[in-house]
Amino acid sequence: MTAMVEISELRKTYQSGFEALKGVSLEIREGEILALLGPNGAGKTTLISAICGISVPSSGTIRVGGYDTITDYRAARKLIGLVPQEINLEPFQKVIDAVRFSRGLFGCKRDDVYVERILRQLSLWDKRDAKIMELSGGMKRRVLIAKALSHEPRVLFLDEPTAGVDVELRRDMWDIVAKLKADGVTIILTTHYIEEAEAIADRIGVINKGELLLVEEKTALMTRMGRKELVVELQEPVESLPEALSGYDLDLIEEGRALRYTYDTSADRTGITKLLSDISATGLVLRDIRTRQSSLEEIFVGLLQENAA
Amino acid sequence: MNFQAVKSIYYFEMARFFRTLLQSFVSPVISTSLYFIVFGTAIGSRIDQIEGVSYGAFIVPGLIMLTVMTQGISNASFGIYFPKFIGTIYEQLSAPVNFLEIVLGYAGAAATKALFIGLVILGTSAFFVDLSIQHPWAMAGFLILTCVSFALFGFIIGIWAKNFEQLQLIPLLVVTPLVFLGGSFYSVSMLPPIWQKITLFNPVVYLVSGFRWSFFGTADVPVGLSLLAIAGFCALCMVVVWIIFRTGWRLRS
C-alpha cells in the first residue's frame, strides 16, 4: 500500500520553549483509518495543525500525496480536509453557503450536484437553508464534516470528532467514517476515547508528550499487548489459595468464590490446561469459567505508565 | 492564482454587507444629512466662501474621505478579526491560498463597501449643495486608492488586534483625530502659521487636499505630493501585509 502522508522527524517548539512535537516520524497508508490516541496535551492537535498548514513546524518534513506541505503547499492542501476539534462556524451563514464557501476556498468550481450529495450523505439536506446558529451541536459537527469534504479531499483529518457528542451521534459519525473509507478516503482521527479507536481504526498510533510511542495494526496491537484473564468460579468459597497452586499467577477474588489467572495471549503456552487439571486435583469443584481480553484502554494506560517510568 | 478562493472570500464578505444593507445604506445617508444640516446650513451659513467655494460644498470631499477611511478600516478589520475571534480562520490557513488571495478577498470587499458608501455620500450631498467635479478621473482615482489603502490598513489592524477593544483602539485614538484634524472640514490655510506647519505631519491632510483638488481645483498641498502620499501609504500597507503572511504573525502559531 502506498503512503498517503509521510512525516519525517517533525519537531515543533513553541516560543515559550515548550516542545510539543519531539521528532515524530509516521507513514499513513492510502485508504486506511489511523487513530491517534493520546491524553490531553499529548501533541495530537499540534501534529494535525502542522500537516494541515495551520502551524509551522520547527523542523522536519511532511508530504501529502507526494507533495511537500511547505514547498508544494497548494497541491498538498488540496488533498486535505480538516474537521477541527472546536465547532468553528460562521453563525449567520446558511448551511449550503458554508459548504460552497469552503469548496471555493479550496479552488474548486461550484458544483451543486456534489454539494447536494455531501449534504444528503450527512443528513443535512433538509437543513441546507437554515442558519448555522439555528442548528444543534450535533448538526454543527456534521456541517464541519461537510465543509471538510466540500472539495473532495483524499485525506480527512478528524480532530476529536466525537468529543462531547451523544452516543447516537457518535455511532452516526462512525458510520460516516466507514462510508468515507469505502470511498477510498484516508482518515486520520485523534481521540481519547479508546473505544472509538477500537471500533473503527485499522491502525493505532499512541502519542504522549510529543512522542509517537508506537504505531501498529489494531488487531496485532491487541494480540501483542493484550493480556487475557481466565476467571474460575468455585462451587464453594475458599479462604486461601491451595499450596499446590502457588506456582501460578493466581488471585483469589470475589470473596474467595473465584480464582483469576492472568496470561499472555502471545505466549506459546498459556498453561490453562495444566492449571485446570491442577485445580481439579486439589479437590476444588468448578462452577463456571469465563475469559476476558484486556481492552485497548488498558493497553493504552499501560503504555503511558511505561512511558512515564 | 486561486481565483475561486478570492471570489469565495469576496462574496462571503459582501454577503455580510448585503445582509445589513439597510444599515449600510441608511446610516451614511442619515449621518451625511446631519453633517450638512449642522455644518452646511446652521454653521456654514455664517462662514464665508473658502477659496471660492461655499462651505457646504467645501466639506463634501472631506466628509467622503472621513467616511471612506473609517469604513474601509472598520470593514476590513472586522472582516479578518471575526474569523480569528470565532475560530473559522483555520479554514483560510489550511486552504491552498496565499497571502495575496486572502488579502484580495478581504481587503477587496472592504474597499468595495467603502467605495459604495463614499458614492452614497456623494449622491446625498448633491441634494444639499451644488457640486461640480473638475477632475472626475482623478476624483475616482483618489477615492479608489484611499478605499484600498485604508482597507489594507484595517486588515492589518484586524490581524494585530487580540480583542474587540484593540480593534477599536487605533481607529478611535489615531485615525479619527487625524481625519478630523486633517482638514476635512476646513482649509489648512485657515490655521495659525505654526499649526499650518505642524499639520503637514498629518498624512490625512495630503489625502483630503488631493481629493478636494479633484473637485474644486484648489489644494492645500501640491496634488503630486498628495498622490505620492496615498500611493506610498498603500505600498507601505501592502509590505506590512506581506510580512505578516510571510512570518505568520498573529495568524499561525
PDB file of N, CA and C in Angstrom, chain A residues 59-118:
ATOM      1  N   SER A  59      11.007  22.000  12.566  1.00  0.00           N
ATOM      2  CA  SER A  59      11.858  21.274  11.611  1.00  0.00           C
ATOM      3  C   SER A  59      11.163  19.984  11.198  1.00  0.00           C
ATOM      4  N   GLY A  60      11.757  19.309  10.218  1.00  0.00           N
ATOM      5  CA  GLY A  60      11.153  18.072   9.715  1.00  0.00           C
ATOM      6  C   GLY A  60      10.376  18.331   8.441  1.00  0.00           C
ATOM      7  N   THR A  61       9.951  17.227   7.797  1.00  0.00           N
ATOM      8  CA  THR A  61       9.196  17.388   6.548  1.00  0.00           C
ATOM      9  C   THR A  61       7.884  16.608   6.605  1.00  0.00           C
ATOM     10  N   ILE A  62       6.932  17.119   5.851  1.00  0.00           N
ATOM     11  CA  ILE A  62       5.643  16.443   5.727  1.00  0.00           C
ATOM     12  C   ILE A  62       5.302  16.403   4.240  1.00  0.00           C
ATOM     13  N   ARG A  63       4.931  15.229   3.766  1.00  0.00           N
ATOM     14  CA  ARG A  63       4.472  15.117   2.385  1.00  0.00           C
ATOM     15  C   ARG A  63       3.089  14.501   2.389  1.00  0.00           C
ATOM     16  N   VAL A  64       2.209  15.090   1.596  1.00  0.00           N
ATOM     17  CA  VAL A  64       0.856  14.546   1.473  1.00  0.00           C
ATOM     18  C   VAL A  64       0.630  14.244  -0.004  1.00  0.00           C
ATOM     19  N   GLY A  65       0.335  12.992  -0.295  1.00  0.00           N
ATOM     20  CA  GLY A  65       0.167  12.572  -1.690  1.00  0.00           C
ATOM     21  C   GLY A  65       1.429  12.818  -2.498  1.00  0.00           C
ATOM     22  N   GLY A  66       2.570  12.820  -1.823  1.00  0.00           N
ATOM     23  CA  GLY A  66       3.848  13.050  -2.501  1.00  0.00           C
ATOM     24  C   GLY A  66       4.253  14.517  -2.565  1.00  0.00           C
ATOM     25  N   TYR A  67       3.363  15.416  -2.157  1.00  0.00           N
ATOM     26  CA  TYR A  67       3.665  16.850  -2.228  1.00  0.00           C
ATOM     27  C   TYR A  67       4.126  17.368  -0.868  1.00  0.00           C
ATOM     28  N   ASP A  68       5.198  18.137  -0.870  1.00  0.00           N
ATOM     29  CA  ASP A  68       5.697  18.735   0.365  1.00  0.00           C
ATOM     30  C   ASP A  68       4.707  19.819   0.827  1.00  0.00           C
ATOM     31  N   THR A  69       4.395  19.798   2.117  1.00  0.00           N
ATOM     32  CA  THR A  69       3.345  20.730   2.592  1.00  0.00           C
ATOM     33  C   THR A  69       3.842  22.176   2.696  1.00  0.00           C
ATOM     34  N   ILE A  70       5.143  22.391   2.566  1.00  0.00           N
ATOM     35  CA  ILE A  70       5.648  23.769   2.602  1.00  0.00           C
ATOM     36  C   ILE A  70       5.932  24.256   1.175  1.00  0.00           C
ATOM     37  N   THR A  71       6.773  23.492   0.456  1.00  0.00           N
ATOM     38  CA  THR A  71       7.183  23.975  -0.867  1.00  0.00           C
ATOM     39  C   THR A  71       6.098  23.769  -1.924  1.00  0.00           C
ATOM     40  N   ASP A  72       5.249  22.779  -1.713  1.00  0.00           N
ATOM     41  CA  ASP A  72       4.197  22.498  -2.689  1.00  0.00           C
ATOM     42  C   ASP A  72       2.842  22.528  -1.980  1.00  0.00           C
ATOM     43  N   TYR A  73       2.660  23.592  -1.170  1.00  0.00           N
ATOM     44  CA  TYR A  73       1.511  23.607  -0.261  1.00  0.00           C
ATOM     45  C   TYR A  73       0.154  23.577  -0.967  1.00  0.00           C
ATOM     46  N   ARG A  74       0.102  24.181  -2.149  1.00  0.00           N
ATOM     47  CA  ARG A  74      -1.210  24.215  -2.824  1.00  0.00           C
ATOM     48  C   ARG A  74      -1.673  22.803  -3.185  1.00  0.00           C
ATOM     49  N   ALA A  75      -0.770  22.045  -3.812  1.00  0.00           N
ATOM     50  CA  ALA A  75      -1.125  20.689  -4.229  1.00  0.00           C
ATOM     51  C   ALA A  75      -1.401  19.810  -3.008  1.00  0.00           C
ATOM     52  N   ALA A  76      -0.583  19.991  -1.963  1.00  0.00           N
ATOM     53  CA  ALA A  76      -0.747  19.163  -0.758  1.00  0.00           C
ATOM     54  C   ALA A  76      -2.081  19.473  -0.080  1.00  0.00           C
ATOM     55  N   ARG A  77      -2.360  20.749   0.106  1.00  0.00           N
ATOM     56  CA  ARG A  77      -3.566  21.129   0.857  1.00  0.00           C
ATOM     57  C   ARG A  77      -4.857  20.791   0.129  1.00  0.00           C
ATOM     58  N   LYS A  78      -4.787  20.783  -1.208  1.00  0.00           N
ATOM     59  CA  LYS A  78      -5.995  20.437  -1.975  1.00  0.00           C
ATOM     60  C   LYS A  78      -6.459  19.019  -1.658  1.00  0.00           C
ATOM     61  N   LEU A  79      -5.503  18.192  -1.229  1.00  0.00           N
ATOM     62  CA  LEU A  79      -5.834  16.791  -0.944  1.00  0.00           C
ATOM     63  C   LEU A  79      -6.399  16.600   0.457  1.00  0.00           C
ATOM     64  N   ILE A  80      -6.283  17.661   1.286  1.00  0.00           N
ATOM     65  CA  ILE A  80      -6.607  17.505   2.704  1.00  0.00           C
ATOM     66  C   ILE A  80      -7.932  18.161   3.084  1.00  0.00           C
ATOM     67  N   GLY A  81      -8.705  17.449   3.880  1.00  0.00           N
ATOM     68  CA  GLY A  81      -9.889  18.029   4.506  1.00  0.00           C
ATOM     69  C   GLY A  81      -9.675  17.975   6.006  1.00  0.00           C
ATOM     70  N   LEU A  82     -10.071  19.021   6.700  1.00  0.00           N
ATOM     71  CA  LEU A  82      -9.837  19.068   8.150  1.00  0.00           C
ATOM     72  C   LEU A  82     -11.133  19.356   8.897  1.00  0.00           C
ATOM     73  N   VAL A  83     -11.446  18.483   9.837  1.00  0.00           N
ATOM     74  CA  VAL A  83     -12.587  18.729  10.729  1.00  0.00           C
ATOM     75  C   VAL A  83     -11.984  19.082  12.090  1.00  0.00           C
ATOM     76  N   PRO A  84     -12.064  20.358  12.472  1.00  0.00           N
ATOM     77  CA  PRO A  84     -11.386  20.757  13.708  1.00  0.00           C
ATOM     78  C   PRO A  84     -12.124  20.271  14.951  1.00  0.00           C
ATOM     79  N   GLN A  85     -11.396  20.356  16.050  1.00  0.00           N
ATOM     80  CA  GLN A  85     -11.937  19.901  17.329  1.00  0.00           C
ATOM     81  C   GLN A  85     -13.075  20.811  17.811  1.00  0.00           C
ATOM     82  N   GLU A  86     -12.844  22.112  17.698  1.00  0.00           N
ATOM     83  CA  GLU A  86     -13.851  23.070  18.153  1.00  0.00           C
ATOM     84  C   GLU A  86     -14.872  23.272  17.043  1.00  0.00           C
ATOM     85  N   ILE A  87     -16.095  23.623  17.447  1.00  0.00           N
ATOM     86  CA  ILE A  87     -17.115  23.921  16.438  1.00  0.00           C
ATOM     87  C   ILE A  87     -16.921  25.366  15.992  1.00  0.00           C
ATOM     88  N   ASN A  88     -16.073  25.533  14.985  1.00  0.00           N
ATOM     89  CA  ASN A  88     -15.767  26.870  14.485  1.00  0.00           C
ATOM     90  C   ASN A  88     -16.577  27.126  13.216  1.00  0.00           C
ATOM     91  N   LEU A  89     -17.675  27.828  13.362  1.00  0.00           N
ATOM     92  CA  LEU A  89     -18.517  28.100  12.193  1.00  0.00           C
ATOM     93  C   LEU A  89     -19.044  29.524  12.252  1.00  0.00           C
ATOM     94  N   GLU A  90     -19.242  30.104  11.080  1.00  0.00           N
ATOM     95  CA  GLU A  90     -19.829  31.441  10.990  1.00  0.00           C
ATOM     96  C   GLU A  90     -21.326  31.310  11.299  1.00  0.00           C
ATOM     97  N   PRO A  91     -21.784  31.892  12.404  1.00  0.00           N
ATOM     98  CA  PRO A  91     -23.150  31.624  12.863  1.00  0.00           C
ATOM     99  C   PRO A  91     -24.266  32.112  11.936  1.00  0.00           C
ATOM    100  N   PHE A  92     -23.988  33.158  11.162  1.00  0.00           N
ATOM    101  CA  PHE A  92     -25.072  33.753  10.367  1.00  0.00           C
ATOM    102  C   PHE A  92     -25.183  33.152   8.968  1.00  0.00           C
ATOM    103  N   GLN A  93     -24.249  32.278   8.644  1.00  0.00           N
ATOM    104  CA  GLN A  93     -24.239  31.716   7.304  1.00  0.00           C
ATOM    105  C   GLN A  93     -25.239  30.565   7.179  1.00  0.00           C
ATOM    106  N   LYS A  94     -25.764  30.393   5.965  1.00  0.00           N
ATOM    107  CA  LYS A  94     -26.620  29.227   5.723  1.00  0.00           C
ATOM    108  C   LYS A  94     -25.721  28.009   5.525  1.00  0.00           C
ATOM    109  N   VAL A  95     -26.277  26.851   5.846  1.00  0.00           N
ATOM    110  CA  VAL A  95     -25.502  25.610   5.741  1.00  0.00           C
ATOM    111  C   VAL A  95     -24.907  25.446   4.342  1.00  0.00           C
ATOM    112  N   ILE A  96     -25.747  25.600   3.334  1.00  0.00           N
ATOM    113  CA  ILE A  96     -25.286  25.343   1.957  1.00  0.00           C
ATOM    114  C   ILE A  96     -24.239  26.373   1.525  1.00  0.00           C
ATOM    115  N   ASP A  97     -24.410  27.611   1.997  1.00  0.00           N
ATOM    116  CA  ASP A  97     -23.422  28.647   1.652  1.00  0.00           C
ATOM    117  C   ASP A  97     -22.083  28.351   2.307  1.00  0.00           C
ATOM    118  N   ALA A  98     -22.148  27.825   3.544  1.00  0.00           N
ATOM    119  CA  ALA A  98     -20.904  27.497   4.261  1.00  0.00           C
ATOM    120  C   ALA A  98     -20.130  26.432   3.495  1.00  0.00           C
ATOM    121  N   VAL A  99     -20.846  25.447   2.982  1.00  0.00           N
ATOM    122  CA  VAL A  99     -20.181  24.358   2.255  1.00  0.00           C
ATOM    123  C   VAL A  99     -19.640  24.867   0.909  1.00  0.00           C
ATOM    124  N   ARG A 100     -20.441  25.684   0.241  1.00  0.00           N
ATOM    125  CA  ARG A 100     -19.983  26.257  -1.042  1.00  0.00           C
ATOM    126  C   ARG A 100     -18.753  27.135  -0.833  1.00  0.00           C
ATOM    127  N   PHE A 101     -18.767  27.891   0.277  1.00  0.00           N
ATOM    128  CA  PHE A 101     -17.627  28.766   0.585  1.00  0.00           C
ATOM    129  C   PHE A 101     -16.345  27.943   0.711  1.00  0.00           C
ATOM    130  N   SER A 102     -16.437  26.862   1.478  1.00  0.00           N
ATOM    131  CA  SER A 102     -15.251  26.016   1.678  1.00  0.00           C
ATOM    132  C   SER A 102     -14.759  25.454   0.355  1.00  0.00           C
ATOM    133  N   ARG A 103     -15.700  25.018  -0.478  1.00  0.00           N
ATOM    134  CA  ARG A 103     -15.329  24.452  -1.773  1.00  0.00           C
ATOM    135  C   ARG A 103     -14.570  25.482  -2.610  1.00  0.00           C
ATOM    136  N   GLY A 104     -15.092  26.696  -2.635  1.00  0.00           N
ATOM    137  CA  GLY A 104     -14.447  27.769  -3.393  1.00  0.00           C
ATOM    138  C   GLY A 104     -13.067  28.082  -2.856  1.00  0.00           C
ATOM    139  N   LEU A 105     -12.966  28.109  -1.518  1.00  0.00           N
ATOM    140  CA  LEU A 105     -11.691  28.425  -0.868  1.00  0.00           C
ATOM    141  C   LEU A 105     -10.602  27.446  -1.301  1.00  0.00           C
ATOM    142  N   PHE A 106     -10.998  26.214  -1.560  1.00  0.00           N
ATOM    143  CA  PHE A 106     -10.027  25.198  -1.979  1.00  0.00           C
ATOM    144  C   PHE A 106      -9.861  25.167  -3.497  1.00  0.00           C
ATOM    145  N   GLY A 107     -10.383  26.198  -4.143  1.00  0.00           N
ATOM    146  CA  GLY A 107     -10.117  26.365  -5.567  1.00  0.00           C
ATOM    147  C   GLY A 107     -11.002  25.545  -6.488  1.00  0.00           C
ATOM    148  N   CYS A 108     -12.106  24.976  -5.944  1.00  0.00           N
ATOM    149  CA  CYS A 108     -12.983  24.170  -6.799  1.00  0.00           C
ATOM    150  C   CYS A 108     -14.157  25.019  -7.286  1.00  0.00           C
ATOM    151  N   LYS A 109     -14.537  24.748  -8.517  1.00  0.00           N
ATOM    152  CA  LYS A 109     -15.690  25.444  -9.087  1.00  0.00           C
ATOM    153  C   LYS A 109     -16.965  24.989  -8.391  1.00  0.00           C
ATOM    154  N   ARG A 110     -17.974  25.847  -8.399  1.00  0.00           N
ATOM    155  CA  ARG A 110     -19.241  25.496  -7.782  1.00  0.00           C
ATOM    156  C   ARG A 110     -19.803  24.231  -8.430  1.00  0.00           C
ATOM    157  N   ASP A 111     -20.243  23.301  -7.581  1.00  0.00           N
ATOM    158  CA  ASP A 111     -20.809  22.050  -8.087  1.00  0.00           C
ATOM    159  C   ASP A 111     -21.985  21.676  -7.183  1.00  0.00           C
ATOM    160  N   ASP A 112     -23.167  22.106  -7.609  1.00  0.00           N
ATOM    161  CA  ASP A 112     -24.351  21.900  -6.762  1.00  0.00           C
ATOM    162  C   ASP A 112     -24.696  20.432  -6.585  1.00  0.00           C
ATOM    163  N   VAL A 113     -24.404  19.625  -7.601  1.00  0.00           N
ATOM    164  CA  VAL A 113     -24.729  18.190  -7.522  1.00  0.00           C
ATOM    165  C   VAL A 113     -23.893  17.536  -6.424  1.00  0.00           C
ATOM    166  N   TYR A 114     -22.606  17.851  -6.439  1.00  0.00           N
ATOM    167  CA  TYR A 114     -21.714  17.261  -5.438  1.00  0.00           C
ATOM    168  C   TYR A 114     -22.077  17.738  -4.032  1.00  0.00           C
ATOM    169  N   VAL A 115     -22.320  19.039  -3.907  1.00  0.00           N
ATOM    170  CA  VAL A 115     -22.665  19.593  -2.588  1.00  0.00           C
ATOM    171  C   VAL A 115     -23.953  18.952  -2.068  1.00  0.00           C
ATOM    172  N   GLU A 116     -24.898  18.746  -2.966  1.00  0.00           N
ATOM    173  CA  GLU A 116     -26.151  18.094  -2.540  1.00  0.00           C
ATOM    174  C   GLU A 116     -25.865  16.676  -2.040  1.00  0.00           C
ATOM    175  N   ARG A 117     -24.997  15.960  -2.739  1.00  0.00           N
ATOM    176  CA  ARG A 117     -24.680  14.585  -2.358  1.00  0.00           C
ATOM    177  C   ARG A 117     -24.063  14.548  -0.955  1.00  0.00           C
ATOM    178  N   ILE A 118     -23.144  15.478  -0.712  1.00  0.00           N
ATOM    179  CA  ILE A 118     -22.485  15.538   0.609  1.00  0.00           C
ATOM    180  C   ILE A 118     -23.522  15.849   1.697  1.00  0.00           C
TER     181      ILE A 118
END
